[in-house]
Amino acid sequence: MQNKLLIYNTLSRSKEKFTPITPGMVGLYVCGPTVYSDVHLGNCRTFISFDLIYRYLLFLGLKVRYVRNITDAGHLEGDRDEGEDKFAKKAKLEQLEPMEIVQKYTLGFHDVMREFNALPPSIEPTATGHICEQIEMIKMIIDKGYAYVKNGTVYFDVEKYNTEFSYGQLTNRKLDELLEGTRELSGQDEKKGRLDFALWIQSKPETLMKWPSPWGWGFPGWHIECSAMSSKYLGDTFDIHGGGMDLQATHHTNEIAQSQACNHKAPVNYWMHTNMLTVNGVRMSKSAGNGFLPGELFTGAHPLLEKGYSPMAVRFFMMQTHYRSTLDFSNEALQASEKGYARLMTSIKTLEHLKIGPTSTSNIAALEQKCFEAMNDDFNAPILVANLFEGARIINSVNDGKETITAEDLKRLQKIMHHFVFDVLGLKSEQSNSLTDKALQGVMEVILEIRKEVKAKKDFAASDKLRDDLNKIHIVIKDTKDGASWSIQE
Ligand code: AMP
Ligand code: ZN
């Protein structure tokens, strides 16, 4: 199955067969959060999409080194080369040290990822922990002639770079077009070219986070951290680099330029970009003010929310849209996902006590094949979910006695449901539910035992009343030759 995986590569704008550089191993880098405030649900969508991708690569038996950084320095307001440092601004507002801001929001980010059952990356490097590596890389870019120093700030020379390489490959734009879209330089600008960007920025006396460098005290630009950290942990050319689509045009374009200027080779074989979470068609962002925090979503404490939704219902909601399509938030969609998630979980429970028959009326091997095909087709989780619902339908049919399944196929169906629902989609049964479920299971065993006793005493009125009363609260009792069983009817 490994050699059948297709990945949509932003570089070629097409699905390509995935061939890792080293057979059996994958180097995966994903741009992590800028930890100056709480992550909103949009940020979570990107990280949950990559969690699905990471999980499927692992599921295929590949050994994955997953690096996801923490941006804790160098990210200026408006993603530009001038303006206030995001951490320093927040530190002043909250009257904290910048590193207290970093610590607070890093911990918050980890908590949220845990709630969504996202696996931690293999390495989570920070920009502040890799200042030396960034300085070394900037020195190399200057030595190779693609950067220049102006008053203690180092700029990448985009036009010079473009004479040998092609800048803007990721968005398929030529330099002339890109230049047209940028503002004219003013007399005060230090930059030589309009598209030039800072690799190192000279600090001001009031700058809180600064480090010594060959060019004086300052701090790194935002783009250089990902080039320096990805090459340190994954090599000069690695397999997959990911991030949200909004990072394509500048951040990732500049990462390619920096790495290529250093090593004269493309840093990444497959560029993957996830699409945005929107609210009423508008991208969720801190600046648009339409960002729900995951906590608000779980409790329902937000004017746009009709109620709270559990982390797994939200994760399932995200899995029902392909990662390259936009996902629009709505209460209706979330409520539908809540039901769908519950249906899937109930069917997995029913699977535990399904009875076997002499033949299988459904083709379970074909179902398994379709699950793999969906995920091999650029991680198509919504198609996978449709197949898992088909699995749930078969389970319910067998449970109702309308279909039969052999012992071998039952084992296979159990494997499919467990592997794809838990390991690949990363869903789990919710903690509170599982406690309640255990209690319900116990209560039902007691009731069925009582019913058995009254039936033995030929008190059929009492046994029918028990069955009918349970039916009213959607618990269906079925009498078979092996005894009674129960299920919840949705
Ligand atoms: P930031 O913390 O702003 O650096 O963003 C972290 C990640 O979240 C980046 O990969 C962004 O592309 C991604 N992101 C930001 N907004 C959204 C959104 N509305 N939907 C999906 N991903 C987003
Ligand atoms: Zn990055």
PDB file of N, CA and C in Angstrom, residues 45-46 244-246 274-278 283-284 323 325-328:
ATOM      1  N   ARG A  45      -7.323  23.575  12.663  1.00  0.00           N
ATOM      2  CA  ARG A  45      -7.655  22.798  11.465  1.00  0.00           C
ATOM      3  C   ARG A  45      -6.371  22.384  10.740  1.00  0.00           C
ATOM      4  N   THR A  46      -5.452  23.348  10.580  1.00  0.00           N
ATOM      5  CA  THR A  46      -4.212  23.022   9.878  1.00  0.00           C
ATOM      6  C   THR A  46      -3.436  21.933  10.616  1.00  0.00           C
ATOM      7  N   GLY A 244      -0.331  26.020   6.306  1.00  0.00           N
ATOM      8  CA  GLY A 244      -1.576  26.552   5.752  1.00  0.00           C
ATOM      9  C   GLY A 244      -1.304  27.242   4.419  1.00  0.00           C
ATOM     10  N   MET A 245      -2.351  27.304   3.590  1.00  0.00           N
ATOM     11  CA  MET A 245      -2.214  27.917   2.264  1.00  0.00           C
ATOM     12  C   MET A 245      -1.756  29.363   2.312  1.00  0.00           C
ATOM     13  N   ASP A 246      -2.100  30.040   3.382  1.00  0.00           N
ATOM     14  CA  ASP A 246      -1.716  31.447   3.504  1.00  0.00           C
ATOM     15  C   ASP A 246      -0.202  31.628   3.623  1.00  0.00           C
ATOM     16  N   THR A 274      -2.688  23.197   3.382  1.00  0.00           N
ATOM     17  CA  THR A 274      -4.056  22.938   3.843  1.00  0.00           C
ATOM     18  C   THR A 274      -4.901  24.187   3.626  1.00  0.00           C
ATOM     19  N   ASN A 275      -6.163  23.949   3.348  1.00  0.00           N
ATOM     20  CA  ASN A 275      -7.048  25.096   3.101  1.00  0.00           C
ATOM     21  C   ASN A 275      -7.595  25.649   4.419  1.00  0.00           C
ATOM     22  N   MET A 276      -8.269  26.758   4.301  1.00  0.00           N
ATOM     23  CA  MET A 276      -8.647  27.534   5.477  1.00  0.00           C
ATOM     24  C   MET A 276     -10.002  27.142   6.065  1.00  0.00           C
ATOM     25  N   LEU A 277     -10.128  27.356   7.355  1.00  0.00           N
ATOM     26  CA  LEU A 277     -11.419  27.271   8.031  1.00  0.00           C
ATOM     27  C   LEU A 277     -12.048  28.663   7.928  1.00  0.00           C
ATOM     28  N   THR A 278     -13.287  28.709   7.495  1.00  0.00           N
ATOM     29  CA  THR A 278     -13.945  30.012   7.321  1.00  0.00           C
ATOM     30  C   THR A 278     -15.203  30.081   8.196  1.00  0.00           C
ATOM     31  N   ARG A 283     -12.249  33.915   6.121  1.00  0.00           N
ATOM     32  CA  ARG A 283     -11.209  33.147   6.792  1.00  0.00           C
ATOM     33  C   ARG A 283     -11.148  33.484   8.283  1.00  0.00           C
ATOM     34  N   MET A 284     -11.117  32.441   9.094  1.00  0.00           N
ATOM     35  CA  MET A 284     -11.004  32.677  10.530  1.00  0.00           C
ATOM     36  C   MET A 284      -9.606  33.199  10.828  1.00  0.00           C
ATOM     37  N   TYR A 323      -8.646  18.103   3.117  1.00  0.00           N
ATOM     38  CA  TYR A 323      -7.790  19.162   3.657  1.00  0.00           C
ATOM     39  C   TYR A 323      -7.506  20.289   2.659  1.00  0.00           C
ATOM     40  N   SER A 325      -9.823  21.597   0.662  1.00  0.00           N
ATOM     41  CA  SER A 325     -11.040  22.394   0.435  1.00  0.00           C
ATOM     42  C   SER A 325     -11.252  23.315   1.625  1.00  0.00           C
ATOM     43  N   THR A 326     -11.936  24.418   1.383  1.00  0.00           N
ATOM     44  CA  THR A 326     -12.243  25.273   2.539  1.00  0.00           C
ATOM     45  C   THR A 326     -13.300  24.548   3.370  1.00  0.00           C
ATOM     46  N   LEU A 327     -13.298  24.848   4.626  1.00  0.00           N
ATOM     47  CA  LEU A 327     -14.273  24.246   5.539  1.00  0.00           C
ATOM     48  C   LEU A 327     -14.992  25.400   6.222  1.00  0.00           C
ATOM     49  N   ASP A 328     -16.307  25.492   5.987  1.00  0.00           N
ATOM     50  CA  ASP A 328     -17.038  26.602   6.584  1.00  0.00           C
ATOM     51  C   ASP A 328     -17.687  26.136   7.881  1.00  0.00           C
TER      52      ASP A 328
END
